[in-house]
PDB file of C-alpha atoms in Angstrom:
ATOM      1  CA  MET A   1       0.393  13.553  -2.458  1.00 95.00           C
ATOM      2  CA  GLN A   2       0.386  14.897  -5.992  1.00 97.00           C
ATOM      3  CA  VAL A   3       2.928  17.264  -7.519  1.00 98.00           C
ATOM      4  CA  GLU A   4       1.859  18.781 -10.821  1.00 98.00           C
ATOM      5  CA  VAL A   5       4.514  20.442 -12.965  1.00 98.00           C
ATOM      6  CA  TRP A   6       3.637  22.637 -15.918  1.00 98.00           C
ATOM      7  CA  SER A   7       6.540  22.839 -18.348  1.00 98.00           C
ATOM      8  CA  ASP A   8       7.598  22.892 -21.982  1.00 98.00           C
ATOM      9  CA  VAL A   9      10.019  20.470 -23.607  1.00 98.00           C
ATOM     10  CA  VAL A  10      12.115  23.338 -25.007  1.00 97.00           C
ATOM     11  CA  CYS A  11      12.329  25.334 -21.768  1.00 97.00           C
ATOM     12  CA  PRO A  12      15.909  25.184 -20.417  1.00 98.00           C
ATOM     13  CA  TRP A  13      14.802  26.089 -16.900  1.00 98.00           C
ATOM     14  CA  CYS A  14      12.218  23.293 -16.955  1.00 98.00           C
ATOM     15  CA  TYR A  15      14.871  20.582 -17.257  1.00 98.00           C
ATOM     16  CA  ILE A  16      16.867  22.274 -14.496  1.00 98.00           C
ATOM     17  CA  GLY A  17      13.689  22.443 -12.407  1.00 98.00           C
ATOM     18  CA  LYS A  18      13.040  18.753 -13.031  1.00 98.00           C
ATOM     19  CA  ARG A  19      16.459  17.844 -11.682  1.00 98.00           C
ATOM     20  CA  ARG A  20      15.921  20.047  -8.629  1.00 98.00           C
ATOM     21  CA  LEU A  21      12.540  18.456  -7.945  1.00 98.00           C
ATOM     22  CA  GLU A  22      14.148  15.032  -8.187  1.00 98.00           C
ATOM     23  CA  SER A  23      16.802  16.155  -5.687  1.00 98.00           C
ATOM     24  CA  ALA A  24      14.092  17.378  -3.321  1.00 98.00           C
ATOM     25  CA  LEU A  25      12.214  14.091  -3.606  1.00 98.00           C
ATOM     26  CA  GLU A  26      15.374  12.120  -2.841  1.00 98.00           C
ATOM     27  CA  GLN A  27      15.498  13.910   0.519  1.00 97.00           C
ATOM     28  CA  PHE A  28      11.753  13.615   1.192  1.00 98.00           C
ATOM     29  CA  PRO A  29      10.981  10.664   3.502  1.00 97.00           C
ATOM     30  CA  HIS A  30       7.524  10.116   1.970  1.00 97.00           C
ATOM     31  CA  ARG A  31       8.689  10.207  -1.652  1.00 96.00           C
ATOM     32  CA  ASP A  32       7.138   6.781  -2.358  1.00 97.00           C
ATOM     33  CA  GLN A  33       3.737   8.363  -1.767  1.00 96.00           C
ATOM     34  CA  VAL A  34       4.269  11.272  -4.157  1.00 97.00           C
ATOM     35  CA  GLU A  35       2.859  11.221  -7.673  1.00 97.00           C
ATOM     36  CA  VAL A  36       4.534  13.608 -10.124  1.00 97.00           C
ATOM     37  CA  VAL A  37       2.278  14.633 -13.013  1.00 97.00           C
ATOM     38  CA  TRP A  38       3.704  16.545 -15.966  1.00 98.00           C
ATOM     39  CA  ARG A  39       1.307  19.115 -17.425  1.00 98.00           C
ATOM     40  CA  SER A  40       1.479  20.829 -20.807  1.00 98.00           C
ATOM     41  CA  PHE A  41       2.496  24.448 -21.239  1.00 97.00           C
ATOM     42  CA  GLN A  42       3.607  25.985 -24.547  1.00 96.00           C
ATOM     43  CA  LEU A  43       6.019  28.885 -24.270  1.00 93.00           C
ATOM     44  CA  ASP A  44       5.315  30.033 -27.824  1.00 92.00           C
ATOM     45  CA  PRO A  45       2.226  28.460 -29.415  1.00 93.00           C
ATOM     46  CA  SER A  46       2.328  31.083 -32.185  1.00 93.00           C
ATOM     47  CA  VAL A  47       5.116  29.272 -34.047  1.00 93.00           C
ATOM     48  CA  PRO A  48       3.571  27.586 -37.122  1.00 94.00           C
ATOM     49  CA  GLU A  49       3.533  23.823 -36.817  1.00 93.00           C
ATOM     50  CA  GLY A  50       6.092  22.127 -39.026  1.00 89.00           C
ATOM     51  CA  GLU A  51       8.435  25.129 -39.112  1.00 93.00           C
ATOM     52  CA  THR A  52      11.717  25.442 -37.244  1.00 96.00           C
ATOM     53  CA  HIS A  53      14.218  28.275 -36.902  1.00 96.00           C
ATOM     54  CA  PRO A  54      17.529  28.897 -35.094  1.00 97.00           C
ATOM     55  CA  THR A  55      16.873  29.762 -31.454  1.00 97.00           C
ATOM     56  CA  LEU A  56      19.783  32.151 -30.844  1.00 98.00           C
ATOM     57  CA  PRO A  57      18.900  34.964 -33.281  1.00 97.00           C
ATOM     58  CA  ALA A  58      15.184  34.569 -32.596  1.00 95.00           C
ATOM     59  CA  LEU A  59      15.640  35.099 -28.851  1.00 96.00           C
ATOM     60  CA  ALA A  60      17.997  38.022 -29.428  1.00 97.00           C
ATOM     61  CA  ALA A  61      15.356  39.700 -31.582  1.00 96.00           C
ATOM     62  CA  LYS A  62      12.580  38.885 -29.103  1.00 93.00           C
ATOM     63  CA  TYR A  63      14.395  40.519 -26.193  1.00 94.00           C
ATOM     64  CA  GLY A  64      15.848  43.402 -28.191  1.00 97.00           C
ATOM     65  CA  THR A  65      19.490  42.499 -27.733  1.00 96.00           C
ATOM     66  CA  ASP A  66      22.369  41.461 -29.992  1.00 97.00           C
ATOM     67  CA  VAL A  67      23.298  37.882 -30.757  1.00 97.00           C
ATOM     68  CA  GLU A  68      26.516  37.920 -28.751  1.00 97.00           C
ATOM     69  CA  SER A  69      24.772  39.214 -25.625  1.00 97.00           C
ATOM     70  CA  MET A  70      22.179  36.475 -25.975  1.00 98.00           C
ATOM     71  CA  ARG A  71      24.952  33.921 -26.473  1.00 98.00           C
ATOM     72  CA  ALA A  72      26.473  35.082 -23.185  1.00 98.00           C
ATOM     73  CA  ASN A  73      23.096  34.743 -21.452  1.00 97.00           C
ATOM     74  CA  MET A  74      22.788  31.217 -22.803  1.00 98.00           C
ATOM     75  CA  ALA A  75      26.257  30.385 -21.495  1.00 98.00           C
ATOM     76  CA  ARG A  76      25.183  31.420 -18.014  1.00 98.00           C
ATOM     77  CA  VAL A  77      22.148  29.137 -18.211  1.00 98.00           C
ATOM     78  CA  GLU A  78      24.397  26.336 -19.471  1.00 98.00           C
ATOM     79  CA  GLN A  79      26.539  26.718 -16.350  1.00 98.00           C
ATOM     80  CA  VAL A  80      23.485  26.479 -14.099  1.00 98.00           C
ATOM     81  CA  ALA A  81      22.461  23.341 -15.989  1.00 98.00           C
ATOM     82  CA  ALA A  82      25.963  21.916 -15.614  1.00 98.00           C
ATOM     83  CA  ASP A  83      25.658  22.328 -11.853  1.00 97.00           C
ATOM     84  CA  GLU A  84      22.661  19.976 -12.082  1.00 97.00           C
ATOM     85  CA  GLY A  85      24.575  17.449 -14.197  1.00 97.00           C
ATOM     86  CA  LEU A  86      23.128  18.573 -17.547  1.00 98.00           C
ATOM     87  CA  GLU A  87      25.217  19.440 -20.602  1.00 98.00           C
ATOM     88  CA  TYR A  88      23.341  22.040 -22.653  1.00 98.00           C
ATOM     89  CA  HIS A  89      24.144  23.356 -26.130  1.00 95.00           C
ATOM     90  CA  LEU A  90      21.696  26.241 -26.283  1.00 97.00           C
ATOM     91  CA  ALA A  91      23.347  28.397 -28.929  1.00 97.00           C
ATOM     92  CA  ASP A  92      23.091  25.568 -31.465  1.00 96.00           C
ATOM     93  CA  ALA A  93      19.421  24.798 -30.793  1.00 97.00           C
ATOM     94  CA  VAL A  94      16.468  25.208 -33.128  1.00 97.00           C
ATOM     95  CA  SER A  95      12.954  26.145 -32.052  1.00 96.00           C
ATOM     96  CA  GLY A  96       9.549  25.042 -33.265  1.00 97.00           C
ATOM     97  CA  ASN A  97       5.992  24.352 -32.179  1.00 97.00           C
ATOM     98  CA  THR A  98       5.886  21.872 -29.289  1.00 98.00           C
ATOM     99  CA  LEU A  99       2.202  21.011 -29.539  1.00 98.00           C
ATOM    100  CA  PRO A 100       2.797  17.520 -31.040  1.00 98.00           C
ATOM    101  CA  ALA A 101       5.250  16.724 -28.238  1.00 98.00           C
ATOM    102  CA  HIS A 102       2.671  17.650 -25.611  1.00 98.00           C
ATOM    103  CA  GLU A 103       0.020  15.573 -27.347  1.00 98.00           C
ATOM    104  CA  LEU A 104       2.416  12.642 -27.344  1.00 98.00           C
ATOM    105  CA  LEU A 105       3.014  13.053 -23.619  1.00 98.00           C
ATOM    106  CA  HIS A 106      -0.718  12.655 -23.014  1.00 98.00           C
ATOM    107  CA  LEU A 107      -0.707   9.432 -25.001  1.00 98.00           C
ATOM    108  CA  ALA A 108       2.281   8.264 -22.959  1.00 98.00           C
ATOM    109  CA  ALA A 109       0.362   9.027 -19.757  1.00 98.00           C
ATOM    110  CA  GLU A 110      -2.350   6.543 -20.732  1.00 97.00           C
ATOM    111  CA  HIS A 111       0.321   3.845 -20.917  1.00 98.00           C
ATOM    112  CA  GLY A 112       2.145   4.842 -17.737  1.00 97.00           C
ATOM    113  CA  LYS A 113       5.087   6.172 -19.753  1.00 98.00           C
ATOM    114  CA  ARG A 114       4.724   9.942 -19.312  1.00 97.00           C
ATOM    115  CA  ASN A 115       7.614  10.403 -16.871  1.00 96.00           C
ATOM    116  CA  ALA A 116       9.950   8.338 -19.020  1.00 98.00           C
ATOM    117  CA  LEU A 117       8.983  10.173 -22.193  1.00 98.00           C
ATOM    118  CA  LYS A 118       9.308  13.588 -20.521  1.00 98.00           C
ATOM    119  CA  GLU A 119      12.889  12.812 -19.539  1.00 98.00           C
ATOM    120  CA  ARG A 120      13.661  11.384 -22.977  1.00 98.00           C
ATOM    121  CA  LEU A 121      12.381  14.454 -24.839  1.00 98.00           C
ATOM    122  CA  LEU A 122      14.203  16.914 -22.589  1.00 98.00           C
ATOM    123  CA  HIS A 123      17.457  14.992 -22.883  1.00 98.00           C
ATOM    124  CA  ALA A 124      17.087  14.657 -26.645  1.00 98.00           C
ATOM    125  CA  TYR A 125      16.526  18.367 -27.156  1.00 98.00           C
ATOM    126  CA  PHE A 126      18.944  19.916 -24.688  1.00 98.00           C
ATOM    127  CA  VAL A 127      21.761  17.386 -24.446  1.00 97.00           C
ATOM    128  CA  GLU A 128      21.663  15.633 -27.821  1.00 97.00           C
ATOM    129  CA  GLY A 129      20.512  18.617 -29.881  1.00 97.00           C
ATOM    130  CA  ARG A 130      17.771  16.640 -31.627  1.00 97.00           C
ATOM    131  CA  PRO A 131      14.445  18.108 -32.829  1.00 96.00           C
ATOM    132  CA  VAL A 132      11.177  17.294 -31.034  1.00 98.00           C
ATOM    133  CA  PHE A 133       8.689  19.158 -33.220  1.00 97.00           C
ATOM    134  CA  ASP A 134       7.049  16.719 -35.644  1.00 96.00           C
ATOM    135  CA  VAL A 135       5.784  13.175 -35.899  1.00 97.00           C
ATOM    136  CA  ASP A 136       8.861  11.715 -37.567  1.00 97.00           C
ATOM    137  CA  SER A 137      11.238  13.207 -35.006  1.00 97.00           C
ATOM    138  CA  LEU A 138       9.046  12.192 -32.050  1.00 98.00           C
ATOM    139  CA  VAL A 139       8.358   8.576 -33.040  1.00 98.00           C
ATOM    140  CA  PRO A 140      11.845   7.218 -32.195  1.00 98.00           C
ATOM    141  CA  PHE A 141      11.699   8.645 -28.664  1.00 98.00           C
ATOM    142  CA  ALA A 142       8.213   7.236 -28.146  1.00 98.00           C
ATOM    143  CA  VAL A 143       9.313   3.778 -29.277  1.00 98.00           C
ATOM    144  CA  GLU A 144      12.355   3.948 -26.988  1.00 98.00           C
ATOM    145  CA  VAL A 145      10.145   4.291 -23.913  1.00 98.00           C
ATOM    146  CA  GLY A 146       7.850   1.486 -25.002  1.00 98.00           C
ATOM    147  CA  LEU A 147       5.061   3.057 -27.042  1.00 98.00           C
ATOM    148  CA  ASP A 148       3.741   1.502 -30.240  1.00 98.00           C
ATOM    149  CA  GLU A 149       4.784   3.369 -33.387  1.00 98.00           C
ATOM    150  CA  THR A 150       1.486   2.769 -35.194  1.00 98.00           C
ATOM    151  CA  GLU A 151      -0.526   4.111 -32.260  1.00 98.00           C
ATOM    152  CA  VAL A 152       1.780   7.110 -31.906  1.00 98.00           C
ATOM    153  CA  ARG A 153       1.414   8.080 -35.554  1.00 98.00           C
ATOM    154  CA  ALA A 154      -2.348   7.618 -35.434  1.00 98.00           C
ATOM    155  CA  ALA A 155      -2.739   9.705 -32.259  1.00 98.00           C
ATOM    156  CA  LEU A 156      -0.631  12.564 -33.595  1.00 97.00           C
ATOM    157  CA  THR A 157      -2.449  12.489 -36.927  1.00 97.00           C
ATOM    158  CA  ASP A 158      -6.008  12.549 -35.597  1.00 97.00           C
ATOM    159  CA  ARG A 159      -5.074  15.012 -32.809  1.00 97.00           C
ATOM    160  CA  ARG A 160      -7.005  13.056 -30.196  1.00 97.00           C
ATOM    161  CA  TYR A 161      -5.071  14.691 -27.320  1.00 98.00           C
ATOM    162  CA  LEU A 162      -5.269  18.272 -28.533  1.00 98.00           C
ATOM    163  CA  ALA A 163      -8.130  19.088 -26.163  1.00 98.00           C
ATOM    164  CA  ALA A 164      -6.177  17.678 -23.212  1.00 98.00           C
ATOM    165  CA  VAL A 165      -3.204  19.898 -24.002  1.00 98.00           C
ATOM    166  CA  ARG A 166      -5.479  22.937 -24.256  1.00 97.00           C
ATOM    167  CA  GLN A 167      -7.059  22.031 -20.924  1.00 97.00           C
ATOM    168  CA  ASP A 168      -3.658  21.896 -19.249  1.00 98.00           C
ATOM    169  CA  GLY A 169      -2.937  25.378 -20.537  1.00 96.00           C
ATOM    170  CA  ALA A 170      -6.277  26.709 -19.336  1.00 96.00           C
ATOM    171  CA  THR A 171      -5.740  25.203 -15.884  1.00 97.00           C
ATOM    172  CA  ALA A 172      -2.289  26.775 -15.644  1.00 95.00           C
ATOM    173  CA  GLN A 173      -3.772  30.146 -16.495  1.00 94.00           C
ATOM    174  CA  ALA A 174      -6.524  29.713 -13.902  1.00 95.00           C
ATOM    175  CA  LEU A 175      -3.897  28.887 -11.282  1.00 94.00           C
ATOM    176  CA  GLY A 176      -1.972  32.035 -12.123  1.00 91.00           C
ATOM    177  CA  ALA A 177       0.955  30.559 -14.034  1.00 92.00           C
ATOM    178  CA  THR A 178       2.649  33.037 -16.365  1.00 85.00           C
ATOM    179  CA  GLY A 179       5.770  30.997 -17.013  1.00 87.00           C
ATOM    180  CA  VAL A 180       7.370  27.625 -16.429  1.00 96.00           C
ATOM    181  CA  PRO A 181       8.354  25.512 -14.641  1.00 97.00           C
ATOM    182  CA  PHE A 182       5.319  25.899 -12.395  1.00 97.00           C
ATOM    183  CA  PHE A 183       5.003  23.489  -9.473  1.00 98.00           C
ATOM    184  CA  VAL A 184       1.706  22.835  -7.687  1.00 97.00           C
ATOM    185  CA  VAL A 185       1.362  20.471  -4.724  1.00 97.00           C
ATOM    186  CA  ASP A 186      -2.118  19.100  -3.980  1.00 96.00           C
ATOM    187  CA  ARG A 187      -3.586  22.218  -5.640  1.00 95.00           C
ATOM    188  CA  LYS A 188      -2.753  24.134  -2.428  1.00 94.00           C
ATOM    189  CA  PHE A 189       0.926  25.080  -2.612  1.00 95.00           C
ATOM    190  CA  GLY A 190       2.745  26.488  -5.611  1.00 93.00           C
ATOM    191  CA  ALA A 191       6.179  27.617  -6.745  1.00 95.00           C
ATOM    192  CA  ALA A 192       7.077  29.376  -9.978  1.00 95.00           C
ATOM    193  CA  GLY A 193      10.437  29.029 -11.678  1.00 95.00           C
ATOM    194  CA  ALA A 194      13.327  26.586 -11.270  1.00 96.00           C
ATOM    195  CA  GLN A 195      13.389  26.913  -7.510  1.00 96.00           C
ATOM    196  CA  PRO A 196      16.263  25.437  -5.459  1.00 97.00           C
ATOM    197  CA  ALA A 197      15.797  21.869  -4.284  1.00 98.00           C
ATOM    198  CA  GLU A 198      15.794  23.100  -0.684  1.00 97.00           C
ATOM    199  CA  LEU A 199      12.752  25.301  -1.269  1.00 97.00           C
ATOM    200  CA  LEU A 200      10.897  22.551  -3.121  1.00 98.00           C
ATOM    201  CA  LEU A 201      11.621  20.206  -0.225  1.00 98.00           C
ATOM    202  CA  GLN A 202      10.154  22.739   2.200  1.00 97.00           C
ATOM    203  CA  ILE A 203       6.973  22.904   0.118  1.00 97.00           C
ATOM    204  CA  LEU A 204       6.710  19.113   0.073  1.00 97.00           C
ATOM    205  CA  GLU A 205       7.149  18.959   3.838  1.00 97.00           C
ATOM    206  CA  ARG A 206       4.576  21.681   4.441  1.00 96.00           C
ATOM    207  CA  ALA A 207       2.024  20.035   2.167  1.00 96.00           C
ATOM    208  CA  TRP A 208       2.597  16.672   3.826  1.00 96.00           C
ATOM    209  CA  ALA A 209       2.206  18.130   7.310  1.00 94.00           C
ATOM    210  CA  GLU A 210      -1.080  19.766   6.370  1.00 93.00           C
ATOM    211  CA  ALA A 211      -2.451  16.618   4.770  1.00 91.00           C
ATOM    212  CA  ASN A 212      -1.291  14.387   7.618  1.00 87.00           C
ATOM    213  CA  PRO A 213      -1.728  16.227  10.923  1.00 82.00           C
ATOM    214  CA  LEU A 214      -0.319  14.558  14.015  1.00 65.00           C
ATOM    215  CA  VAL A 215      -3.080  13.046  16.167  1.00 48.00           C
ATOM    216  CA  THR A 216      -2.351  12.228  19.810  1.00 45.00           C
ATOM    217  CA  VAL A 217      -4.423   9.399  21.255  1.00 45.00           C
ATOM    218  CA  PRO A 218      -4.646   9.031  25.077  1.00 50.00           C
ATOM    219  CA  PRO A 219      -2.964   5.841  26.293  1.00 50.00           C
ATOM    220  CA  ALA A 220      -5.154   2.870  27.148  1.00 48.00           C
ATOM    221  CA  ASP A 221      -4.057   0.542  29.938  1.00 50.00           C
ATOM    222  CA  GLY A 222      -0.662   2.124  29.954  1.00 47.00           C
ATOM    223  CA  CYS A 223       1.564   4.477  31.864  1.00 44.00           C
ATOM    224  CA  THR A 224       1.632   8.247  31.907  1.00 43.00           C
ATOM    225  CA  ASP A 225       4.784  10.321  31.949  1.00 44.00           C
ATOM    226  CA  ASP A 226       5.095   9.494  35.657  1.00 45.00           C
ATOM    227  CA  SER A 227       6.494   6.170  36.680  1.00 43.00           C
ATOM    228  CA  CYS A 228       3.965   3.374  36.754  1.00 40.00           C
ATOM    229  CA  ALA A 229       2.493   2.407  40.097  1.00 40.00           C
ATOM    230  CA  VAL A 230       1.356  -1.138  40.594  1.00 36.00           C
TER     231      VAL A 230
END
């Protein structure tokens, strides 16, 4: 069974959603047969590459509120994250274009390192407060999970995974995703937002039941529900 998750590496609800999916999988008896695939989704692709800006005032302006109200909203999200074991520092964050990070995740996928890199980037941004927007900031995280620095720099320079990132975005749009995280199981069942682990578990169970219907085979040379007669 395949679980695809569209998300962005600077989406606070995406890291929360990742933890909740992991909790659901821990309770799912067939978790060893589930493949989790992380798909690319940019929350704000309009940000010029190479530029960064403080997140707090930018979000306040975007939603037409004052900085202190936005700070309070961030604090509420931080508490939700804390309930999942994550220590956020949202008010101190900076924002930028995440396209290079998504390209790097596609490179990591070719080496079987996508899940590890996804976790590393989310932790670096939200817990450690480190940037994830350009080649120089991304290289250390890539090397940590086992990727080759020379290959990483070459891939991000020649943009060989740009088309793959664009395709992920187009697929998300075709599936009706307007925000992230967006969970899709076997391209049949979906859930938008950082849903509770209990709901995600229900989706996993439903998808499994549909893909593996119970088949009853009549007994051969055996007994029925009645006692056997010799």
